[in-house]
Tab-separated table of C-alpha atoms and ligand atoms in Angstrom:
chain	number	residue	atom	x	y	z
A	895	MET	CA	8.187	95.617	-10.125
A	896	ILE	CA	10.358	92.735	-9.120
A	897	TRP	CA	11.739	92.468	-5.518
A	898	ARG	CA	15.100	90.955	-5.522
A	899	PRO	CA	16.194	88.083	-2.757
A	900	PHE	CA	18.967	89.324	-0.256
A	901	THR	CA	19.018	92.753	-1.765
A	902	GLN	CA	18.846	96.248	-0.183
A	903	GLU	CA	16.720	97.761	-3.237
A	904	LYS	CA	17.767	101.440	-2.194
A	905	ILE	CA	21.375	101.274	-2.805
A	906	THR	CA	21.916	98.019	-5.132
A	907	PRO	CA	22.080	99.172	-8.964
A	908	PRO	CA	19.588	97.424	-11.359
A	909	SER	CA	20.112	93.979	-12.401
A	910	ILE	CA	22.059	92.702	-15.337
A	911	LYS	CA	19.666	91.275	-17.855
A	912	VAL	CA	20.744	87.793	-18.773
A	913	VAL	CA	19.481	86.310	-22.083
A	914	LYS	CA	21.184	83.155	-22.393
A	915	GLY	CA	23.608	80.723	-20.458
A	916	ASN	CA	26.205	78.127	-22.077
A	917	GLY	CA	28.627	76.149	-19.636
A	918	LEU	CA	30.564	78.649	-17.471
A	919	TYR	CA	29.245	81.783	-19.229
A	920	LEU	CA	26.244	83.970	-19.021
A	921	TYR	CA	25.461	86.194	-21.725
A	922	THR	CA	23.590	89.702	-21.576
A	923	ASP	CA	21.258	91.735	-23.631
A	924	ASP	CA	23.964	94.075	-24.393
A	925	GLY	CA	26.276	91.529	-25.742
A	926	ARG	CA	28.554	91.133	-22.664
A	927	ARG	CA	29.855	87.743	-21.402
A	928	TYR	CA	30.351	86.873	-17.702
A	929	ALA	CA	32.079	83.571	-16.322
A	930	ASP	CA	29.758	82.601	-13.373
A	931	MET	CA	32.286	81.679	-10.698
A	932	ILE	CA	29.965	80.893	-8.021
A	933	SER	CA	27.654	78.612	-9.931
A	934	SER	CA	24.494	80.929	-9.645
A	935	TRP	CA	24.399	80.529	-5.861
A	936	TRP	CA	26.011	77.039	-5.682
A	937	VAL	CA	23.236	75.075	-7.496
A	938	ASN	CA	24.702	74.996	-11.232
A	939	ILE	CA	27.236	72.165	-11.061
A	940	HIS	CA	27.502	71.383	-14.680
A	941	GLY	CA	27.274	74.668	-16.338
A	942	HIS	CA	24.322	76.760	-17.708
A	943	ALA	CA	21.930	75.305	-20.131
A	944	ASN	CA	23.514	71.951	-20.237
A	945	LYS	CA	22.129	70.332	-23.305
A	946	GLU	CA	21.671	66.804	-22.096
A	947	ILE	CA	19.578	67.866	-18.931
A	948	ALA	CA	17.651	70.452	-21.185
A	949	ALA	CA	16.533	67.399	-23.403
A	950	VAL	CA	15.331	65.056	-20.671
A	951	ILE	CA	13.414	67.831	-19.208
A	952	ALA	CA	11.689	68.467	-22.470
A	953	GLU	CA	10.926	65.072	-22.951
A	954	GLN	CA	9.652	64.638	-19.413
A	955	ALA	CA	7.349	67.708	-19.767
A	956	ALA	CA	5.817	66.434	-22.912
A	957	THR	CA	5.261	62.613	-21.305
A	958	LEU	CA	4.169	63.547	-17.549
A	959	GLU	CA	4.642	66.970	-16.061
A	960	HIS	CA	3.467	66.350	-12.466
A	961	VAL	CA	1.036	64.045	-10.504
A	962	ILE	CA	0.068	64.033	-7.048
A	963	PHE	CA	2.534	62.242	-4.933
A	964	ALA	CA	0.506	60.759	-2.076
A	965	ALA	CA	-1.310	58.637	-4.182
A	966	PHE	CA	0.812	57.978	-7.413
A	967	THR	CA	4.551	57.162	-7.943
A	968	HIS	CA	6.643	57.497	-11.288
A	969	GLN	CA	9.817	56.256	-12.862
A	970	PRO	CA	11.766	59.619	-12.366
A	971	ALA	CA	11.440	59.565	-8.734
A	972	GLU	CA	11.883	55.761	-8.428
A	973	GLU	CA	15.002	55.959	-10.582
A	974	LEU	CA	16.613	58.867	-8.726
A	975	ILE	CA	16.372	56.961	-5.346
A	976	GLU	CA	17.891	54.061	-6.809
A	977	LYS	CA	20.819	56.165	-8.223
A	978	LEU	CA	21.257	57.791	-5.018
A	979	LYS	CA	21.120	54.636	-2.866
A	980	THR	CA	24.358	53.850	-4.862
A	981	VAL	CA	26.248	56.718	-3.245
A	982	LEU	CA	24.550	56.742	0.269
A	983	PRO	CA	25.413	54.725	3.262
A	984	LYS	CA	23.202	51.898	3.118
A	985	GLU	CA	21.443	52.870	6.440
A	986	LEU	CA	20.045	55.957	4.837
A	987	ASN	CA	17.160	54.721	2.611
A	988	ARG	CA	13.775	56.068	3.321
A	989	PHE	CA	13.207	59.374	0.964
A	990	PHE	CA	11.075	62.219	1.616
A	991	PHE	CA	10.802	64.751	-1.274
A	992	SER	CA	10.283	68.569	-1.025
A	993	ASP	CA	11.340	71.680	-2.744
A	994	ASP	CA	14.009	73.500	-1.805
A	995	GLY	CA	17.095	73.306	0.904
A	996	SER	CA	14.958	75.264	3.825
A	997	THR	CA	12.232	72.719	3.363
A	998	ALA	CA	14.492	69.789	3.088
A	999	VAL	CA	15.810	70.992	6.584
A	1000	GLU	CA	12.357	71.787	7.781
A	1001	VAL	CA	11.469	68.194	7.051
A	1002	ALA	CA	14.442	66.911	8.917
A	1003	LEU	CA	13.855	69.180	12.003
A	1004	LYS	CA	10.179	68.051	12.200
A	1005	LEU	CA	10.886	64.471	11.540
A	1006	ALA	CA	13.339	64.379	14.510
A	1007	TYR	CA	11.114	66.206	16.935
A	1008	GLN	CA	8.048	63.854	16.046
A	1009	PHE	CA	10.425	60.658	16.192
A	1010	PHE	CA	10.540	61.136	20.074
A	1011	LYS	CA	6.992	62.302	20.457
A	1012	ASN	CA	5.775	59.317	18.551
A	1013	ARG	CA	7.922	57.276	20.987
A	1014	GLY	CA	6.085	58.989	23.937
A	1015	ASP	CA	8.787	61.556	24.768
A	1016	ASP	CA	7.874	64.759	24.265
A	1017	LYS	CA	10.558	66.515	26.352
A	1018	ARG	CA	12.973	66.602	23.466
A	1019	LYS	CA	12.470	70.039	22.098
A	1020	ILE	CA	15.794	71.472	21.935
A	1021	TYR	CA	18.011	71.465	18.658
A	1022	LEU	CA	21.735	71.673	18.822
A	1023	HIS	CA	23.908	73.407	16.164
A	1024	PHE	CA	27.056	75.411	15.551
A	1025	GLU	CA	27.656	78.971	15.692
A	1026	GLY	CA	27.170	81.001	12.295
A	1027	ALA	CA	25.007	78.291	10.971
A	1028	TYR	CA	22.605	78.704	7.884
A	1029	HIS	CA	19.972	76.134	7.061
A	1030	GLY	CA	17.428	78.166	5.118
A	1031	ASP	CA	15.039	81.152	5.684
A	1032	THR	CA	11.745	79.290	6.730
A	1033	TYR	CA	11.093	79.913	10.333
A	1034	GLY	CA	12.207	76.132	11.505
A	1035	SER	CA	15.265	76.557	9.358
A	1036	MET	CA	16.148	80.091	10.507
A	1037	SER	CA	15.489	79.047	14.252
A	1038	ALA	CA	17.978	76.169	13.717
A	1039	SER	CA	20.486	78.753	12.516
A	1040	GLY	CA	20.541	80.336	15.867
A	1041	LYS	CA	20.136	83.597	17.692
A	1042	HIS	CA	23.625	85.011	16.429
A	1043	SER	CA	22.704	84.404	12.782
A	1044	MET	CA	23.767	87.313	10.623
A	1045	TYR	CA	20.696	86.675	8.372
A	1046	HIS	CA	17.690	86.208	10.739
A	1047	PHE	CA	18.093	88.594	13.310
A	1048	ASN	CA	14.932	90.687	12.531
A	1049	PHE	CA	12.743	87.305	13.771
A	1050	LEU	CA	14.529	86.284	16.738
A	1051	ASP	CA	11.164	86.805	18.584
A	1052	PHE	CA	9.629	83.820	17.138
A	1053	PHE	CA	12.689	81.266	17.295
A	1054	PHE	CA	12.189	78.001	19.280
A	1055	ASP	CA	14.953	76.965	21.746
A	1056	THR	CA	18.374	75.965	20.484
A	1057	ILE	CA	21.823	75.355	21.985
A	1058	GLU	CA	24.838	76.926	19.937
A	1059	ILE	CA	28.214	75.287	20.036
A	1060	LYS	CA	31.148	77.389	18.805
A	1061	ALA	CA	33.110	75.635	15.991
A	1062	PRO	CA	36.491	76.647	15.314
A	1063	GLU	CA	37.427	77.991	11.862
A	1064	PHE	CA	40.155	75.833	9.991
A	1065	TYR	CA	42.162	77.302	7.313
A	1066	ASP	CA	45.934	77.493	5.969
A	1067	GLY	CA	48.333	78.041	8.507
A	1068	VAL	CA	45.728	78.556	11.319
A	1069	ASP	CA	47.124	78.396	14.898
A	1070	GLY	CA	46.047	76.951	18.116
A	1071	LEU	CA	43.332	75.053	16.423
A	1072	GLU	CA	43.215	71.955	18.476
A	1073	GLN	CA	42.782	73.913	21.881
A	1074	GLN	CA	39.914	75.813	20.210
A	1075	GLU	CA	38.343	72.606	19.414
A	1076	ASP	CA	38.999	71.282	22.929
A	1077	ALA	CA	37.360	74.300	24.243
A	1078	SER	CA	34.205	73.644	21.992
A	1079	ILE	CA	34.100	70.068	22.947
A	1080	SER	CA	34.189	70.949	26.584
A	1081	GLU	CA	31.320	73.512	25.987
A	1082	LEU	CA	29.397	70.799	24.279
A	1083	GLU	CA	30.025	68.357	27.069
A	1084	ARG	CA	28.766	70.932	29.617
A	1085	ASN	CA	25.676	71.355	27.462
A	1086	LEU	CA	25.047	67.680	27.061
A	1087	GLU	CA	25.164	66.872	30.674
A	1088	ARG	CA	22.938	69.535	31.771
A	1089	TYR	CA	20.246	69.220	28.648
A	1090	GLY	CA	21.184	66.095	26.804
A	1091	GLN	CA	17.869	64.337	27.379
A	1092	ARG	CA	15.892	67.506	26.243
A	1093	ILE	CA	17.789	67.613	22.985
A	1094	CYS	CA	16.215	66.161	19.726
A	1095	ALA	CA	18.904	66.780	17.062
A	1096	LEU	CA	22.073	68.011	16.277
A	1097	VAL	CA	21.835	70.076	13.043
A	1098	VAL	CA	25.027	70.670	11.074
A	1099	GLU	CA	26.443	71.827	7.768
A	1100	PRO	CA	29.210	68.884	7.685
A	1101	LEU	CA	32.835	70.115	7.385
A	1102	LEU	CA	32.043	73.301	5.525
A	1103	GLN	CA	29.523	76.072	6.842
A	1104	GLY	CA	28.888	77.864	3.420
A	1105	ALA	CA	26.739	80.975	4.164
A	1106	ARG	CA	28.622	81.609	7.476
A	1107	GLY	CA	31.430	82.474	5.153
A	1108	MET	CA	33.196	79.226	3.801
A	1109	VAL	CA	34.125	78.236	7.305
A	1110	MET	CA	35.680	74.770	7.211
A	1111	HIS	CA	35.982	72.462	10.126
A	1112	ARG	CA	38.412	69.220	10.648
A	1113	VAL	CA	37.184	65.883	10.152
A	1114	GLU	CA	38.396	64.737	13.735
A	1115	PHE	CA	36.300	67.761	15.290
A	1116	LEU	CA	33.262	66.736	13.708
A	1117	GLU	CA	33.699	63.197	14.196
A	1118	ARG	CA	34.033	63.836	18.180
A	1119	VAL	CA	30.795	65.995	18.191
A	1120	VAL	CA	28.934	63.368	16.391
A	1121	LYS	CA	30.078	60.516	18.730
A	1122	MET	CA	29.266	62.622	21.854
A	1123	VAL	CA	25.725	63.452	20.881
A	1124	ARG	CA	24.865	60.026	20.035
A	1125	GLU	CA	25.714	58.932	23.640
A	1126	TYR	CA	22.713	60.873	24.556
A	1127	GLY	CA	20.508	59.404	22.003
A	1128	ILE	CA	20.335	62.479	19.889
A	1129	LEU	CA	19.485	62.282	16.329
A	1130	VAL	CA	22.038	63.866	13.781
A	1131	ILE	CA	21.033	65.879	10.785
A	1132	PHE	CA	23.542	66.588	8.113
A	1133	ASP	CA	22.496	69.429	6.250
A	1134	GLU	CA	24.531	68.765	2.827
A	1135	VAL	CA	22.216	71.072	0.616
A	1136	PHE	CA	25.636	72.894	-0.231
A	1137	THR	CA	28.077	70.309	0.332
A	1138	GLY	CA	26.591	67.407	-1.628
A	1139	PHE	CA	27.224	66.387	-5.302
A	1140	TYR	CA	31.116	66.374	-5.033
A	1141	ARG	CA	31.221	70.297	-3.849
A	1142	THR	CA	33.958	68.976	-1.410
A	1143	GLY	CA	35.767	66.561	-3.762
A	1144	ARG	CA	33.822	63.566	-2.546
A	1145	PHE	CA	30.012	62.841	-3.354
A	1146	PHE	CA	29.038	64.056	0.016
A	1147	ALA	CA	30.962	65.741	2.795
A	1148	MET	CA	29.832	62.968	5.287
A	1149	ASP	CA	32.055	60.488	3.035
A	1150	TYR	CA	35.088	61.988	4.965
A	1151	LEU	CA	33.727	60.971	8.198
A	1152	CYS	CA	33.331	57.499	9.857
A	1153	GLU	CA	30.294	58.400	11.854
A	1154	LYS	CA	27.130	58.741	9.662
A	1155	PRO	CA	23.992	60.937	10.199
A	1156	ASP	CA	20.478	59.856	10.989
A	1157	PHE	CA	19.083	62.376	8.232
A	1158	ILE	CA	20.781	63.904	5.221
A	1159	CYS	CA	19.319	67.184	3.545
A	1160	LEU	CA	19.898	67.420	-0.091
A	1161	SER	CA	18.886	70.296	-2.515
A	1162	LYS	CA	21.016	72.820	-4.664
A	1163	GLY	CA	23.243	70.702	-7.035
A	1164	LEU	CA	20.519	67.921	-7.117
A	1165	THR	CA	18.795	68.890	-10.475
A	1166	GLY	CA	22.139	70.032	-11.731
A	1167	GLY	CA	20.886	73.710	-11.053
A	1168	PHE	CA	17.942	73.346	-13.491
A	1169	LEU	CA	14.885	73.188	-11.404
A	1170	PRO	CA	13.998	73.297	-7.506
A	1171	LEU	CA	13.920	69.810	-5.995
A	1172	ALA	CA	14.845	68.575	-2.287
A	1173	LEU	CA	15.203	65.389	-0.514
A	1174	THR	CA	15.482	64.528	3.160
A	1175	VAL	CA	16.856	61.011	3.645
A	1176	THR	CA	16.714	59.124	6.764
A	1177	THR	CA	16.757	55.636	8.119
A	1178	LYS	CA	14.477	52.710	8.440
A	1179	GLN	CA	14.496	53.077	12.247
A	1180	VAL	CA	13.128	56.812	11.970
A	1181	TYR	CA	10.768	55.567	9.459
A	1182	GLU	CA	9.204	52.778	11.292
A	1183	ARG	CA	8.542	55.153	14.218
A	1184	PHE	CA	5.766	56.785	12.088
A	1185	LEU	CA	4.046	53.591	11.398
A	1186	SER	CA	0.861	53.203	13.310
A	1187	ASN	CA	-2.800	52.771	13.192
A	1188	ASP	CA	-2.950	55.979	15.174
A	1189	LEU	CA	-3.240	58.546	12.422
A	1190	ARG	CA	-1.577	61.386	14.651
A	1191	LYS	CA	1.737	59.283	14.347
A	1192	THR	CA	1.687	60.187	10.758
A	1193	PHE	CA	4.109	62.613	9.344
A	1194	ILE	CA	1.573	65.209	8.059
A	1195	HIS	CA	3.498	67.403	5.847
A	1196	GLY	CA	3.902	67.844	2.036
A	1197	HIS	CA	4.233	70.333	-0.909
A	1198	SER	CA	2.132	70.756	-4.041
A	1199	TYR	CA	5.010	70.018	-6.298
A	1200	THR	CA	6.566	67.264	-4.324
A	1201	ALA	CA	8.836	65.044	-6.258
A	1202	ASN	CA	7.859	66.726	-9.600
A	1203	PRO	CA	8.749	64.295	-12.535
A	1204	ILE	CA	10.437	66.943	-14.507
A	1205	ALA	CA	12.730	67.932	-11.825
A	1206	CYS	CA	13.317	64.316	-10.889
A	1207	ALA	CA	14.246	63.399	-14.574
A	1208	ALA	CA	16.568	66.505	-14.359
A	1209	ALA	CA	18.335	65.123	-11.297
A	1210	CYS	CA	18.623	61.684	-12.907
A	1211	ARG	CA	20.488	62.969	-15.575
A	1212	SER	CA	22.544	65.493	-13.755
A	1213	PHE	CA	23.415	62.261	-11.332
A	1214	GLU	CA	24.489	60.393	-14.559
A	1215	ILE	CA	26.861	63.160	-15.829
A	1216	LEU	CA	28.024	63.815	-12.369
A	1217	THR	CA	29.306	60.133	-11.664
A	1218	ARG	CA	31.062	59.745	-15.129
A	1219	GLU	CA	34.682	59.301	-15.146
A	1220	ASN	CA	35.584	62.263	-16.835
A	1221	THR	CA	33.584	64.536	-14.385
A	1222	ILE	CA	35.379	63.237	-11.591
A	1223	ALA	CA	38.575	63.530	-13.023
A	1224	HIS	CA	37.588	67.010	-13.748
A	1225	ILE	CA	36.552	67.672	-10.303
A	1226	SER	CA	39.847	66.483	-8.961
A	1227	GLU	CA	41.709	68.848	-11.349
A	1228	ILE	CA	39.863	71.679	-10.242
A	1229	LYS	CA	40.801	70.938	-6.479
A	1230	ALA	CA	44.413	70.499	-7.610
A	1231	PHE	CA	44.592	73.894	-9.170
A	1232	HIS	CA	42.938	75.754	-6.260
A	1233	LYS	CA	45.611	74.105	-4.128
A	1234	SER	CA	48.430	74.809	-6.436
A	1235	ILE	CA	47.945	78.595	-6.676
A	1236	ARG	CA	49.129	81.080	-4.060
A	1237	LEU	CA	47.259	84.229	-4.014
A	1238	ARG	CA	49.030	87.501	-2.682
A	1239	GLY	CA	47.660	89.707	-0.057
A	1240	VAL	CA	45.020	87.439	1.232
A	1241	GLN	CA	43.934	86.113	4.611
A	1242	LYS	CA	42.662	82.841	5.762
A	1243	ARG	CA	43.190	80.960	2.440
A	1244	ARG	CA	41.192	77.774	2.508
A	1245	THR	CA	40.241	75.451	-0.236
A	1246	PHE	CA	37.889	72.278	-0.034
A	1247	GLY	CA	37.266	70.263	-3.084
A	1248	THR	CA	35.886	72.699	-5.867
A	1249	MET	CA	35.582	75.599	-3.379
A	1250	THR	CA	38.479	78.000	-2.455
A	1251	ALA	CA	37.992	80.972	-0.328
A	1252	PHE	CA	39.992	83.641	1.437
A	1253	ASP	CA	39.442	86.836	3.341
A	1254	LEU	CA	40.342	90.546	2.742
A	1255	PRO	CA	40.800	93.148	5.157
A	1256	SER	CA	37.466	94.832	4.703
A	1257	LYS	CA	34.142	94.307	3.040
A	1258	GLU	CA	34.810	97.487	0.791
A	1259	SER	CA	37.976	95.765	-0.419
A	1260	ALA	CA	35.964	92.739	-1.141
A	1261	LYS	CA	33.450	94.867	-3.114
A	1262	ARG	CA	35.980	96.706	-5.042
A	1263	LEU	CA	37.616	93.373	-6.182
A	1264	SER	CA	34.372	91.936	-7.187
A	1265	ASP	CA	33.245	95.066	-8.990
A	1266	VAL	CA	36.595	95.438	-10.933
A	1267	LEU	CA	36.456	91.743	-11.939
A	1268	LEU	CA	32.945	91.855	-13.186
A	1269	GLU	CA	33.940	94.622	-15.593
A	1270	ARG	CA	36.671	92.086	-16.883
A	1271	GLY	CA	33.967	89.592	-17.245
A	1272	ILE	CA	34.098	87.637	-14.087
A	1273	PHE	CA	31.158	87.231	-11.630
A	1274	LEU	CA	31.650	86.674	-7.918
A	1275	ARG	CA	29.651	87.604	-5.039
A	1276	PRO	CA	31.469	88.238	-1.913
A	1277	LEU	CA	29.972	87.503	1.505
A	1278	GLY	CA	31.024	90.439	3.698
A	1279	ASN	CA	34.977	90.466	3.571
A	1280	MET	CA	35.000	87.069	2.156
A	1281	ILE	CA	35.778	86.074	-1.566
A	1282	TYR	CA	35.167	82.564	-2.943
A	1283	LEU	CA	35.366	80.577	-6.105
A	1284	LEU	CA	33.023	78.094	-6.654
A	1285	PRO	CA	32.836	77.256	-10.474
A	1286	PRO	CA	30.745	74.641	-12.128
A	1287	TYR	CA	32.816	71.519	-12.888
A	1288	CYS	CA	32.888	72.058	-16.512
A	1289	ILE	CA	35.366	74.896	-16.197
A	1290	THR	CA	38.617	74.386	-18.035
A	1291	ARG	CA	42.116	74.807	-16.978
A	1292	GLU	CA	42.675	77.553	-19.156
A	1293	GLU	CA	39.772	79.273	-17.800
A	1294	LEU	CA	40.948	78.847	-14.260
A	1295	GLU	CA	43.951	80.127	-15.215
A	1296	TRP	CA	42.550	83.172	-16.613
A	1297	VAL	CA	40.112	83.832	-13.612
A	1298	TYR	CA	43.333	83.304	-11.172
A	1299	HIS	CA	45.285	85.747	-13.154
A	1300	GLU	CA	42.879	88.379	-13.507
A	1301	MET	CA	42.183	88.028	-9.685
A	1302	ASP	CA	45.877	88.296	-8.846
A	1303	GLU	CA	46.195	91.208	-10.839
A	1304	CYS	CA	43.341	93.135	-9.314
A	1305	LEU	CA	44.556	91.932	-5.550
A	1306	SER	CA	47.795	93.570	-6.302
A	1307	LYS	CA	46.273	96.725	-7.171
A	1308	LEU	CA	43.857	96.855	-4.313
B	220	PLP	C1	21.261	77.307	0.506
B	220	PLP	C2	21.148	76.176	1.787
B	220	PLP	C3	20.042	76.308	2.415
B	220	PLP	C4	18.525	76.925	2.040
B	220	PLP	O1	18.532	76.267	0.567
B	220	PLP	P1	17.238	76.986	-0.403
B	220	PLP	O2	17.178	76.162	-1.332
B	220	PLP	O3	17.865	78.386	-0.425
B	220	PLP	O4	16.101	77.080	0.630
B	220	PLP	C5	20.055	75.335	3.570
B	220	PLP	N1	21.218	74.673	4.001
B	220	PLP	C6	22.497	75.064	3.284
B	220	PLP	C7	23.687	74.562	4.157
B	220	PLP	C8	22.404	75.895	2.389
B	220	PLP	O5	23.705	76.182	1.627
């Protein structure tokens, strides 16, 4: 029997059986069709069963399916790195492969700590993060999400030390945001004065905390935070597992900032939603701290499927599709469409790139809305009382109009 992720099996109805995907749609064994309006947990950026990506996967599988990455390299991995270099800041040019978002973060956390240790400084053991962060489900990435995480409370006993900073929510018509930001900055300042020399890294989801509930931060705020921690020699990790690959309207969320991180974590959209693959990208300065004749300074970490060639080939093709003029034009259209539509009876409306979200008065009303929409062929997955739309980039204007129309109608009946 299958045990589902993030699911209370006792009260959740059986899963819907999907037999086929095509673009925005999923098709079931009983002949129904659902628009996947959350890109299947945010990974599926080009729509389902994209034929181009499917074709390169078939070709790569018949050419070289996998090879140990500690002793060999291959064209798909090298090509992927070259492609990503064209969109990354030039300082971020050392690439460590792993399998999913959690491991991409795990790698960054371990590298940041060992960076100082290799330098002879083993006092930097604390990580800094925002309230409500979500960085994955392994022990390290859970710990970095903090003690008040709504996801990981069962495992608090095992968490390492972190300092949590409040991060104000930015949404349409928010009041007193700057005062709240100033309060966060003062809190950060106090912590830095006290613990600054004991913190190894700041880890953040830049500008948009996904799993917290699509919580946005202002560019000016994050910029201040990064500048401040840098003054204490603290490394900066941007977890772009969710925000990467044009989700926020630019290739990376960090492209909105002047300050750049020491690490960026990528996964989710990397292969266009076809296969698990992840990257932790860092700088020459970090990389060189691990070069030594002393083997203990090695980064002793790896996964069986590190840099799987099929996944890398899928990622290369996904990148090509993503950087085409018409895809980028389409992304701008989705963004403009989200912005242009008002919704009645919703709270804290916020839109960032291809994502739009709002709150409803209760968890129950969010569940009711998604249940009714499911009957009408639209799949959403509320997070508590928050509803969000996060379509694949292939969605058409007509499809967006249809989804908003259905949603508006259901909202007015709630
Ligand atoms: C989903 C997510 C992760 C974890 O990725 P998995 O592939 O589910 O392990 C980490 N960070 C962020 C910001 C995410 O959204």
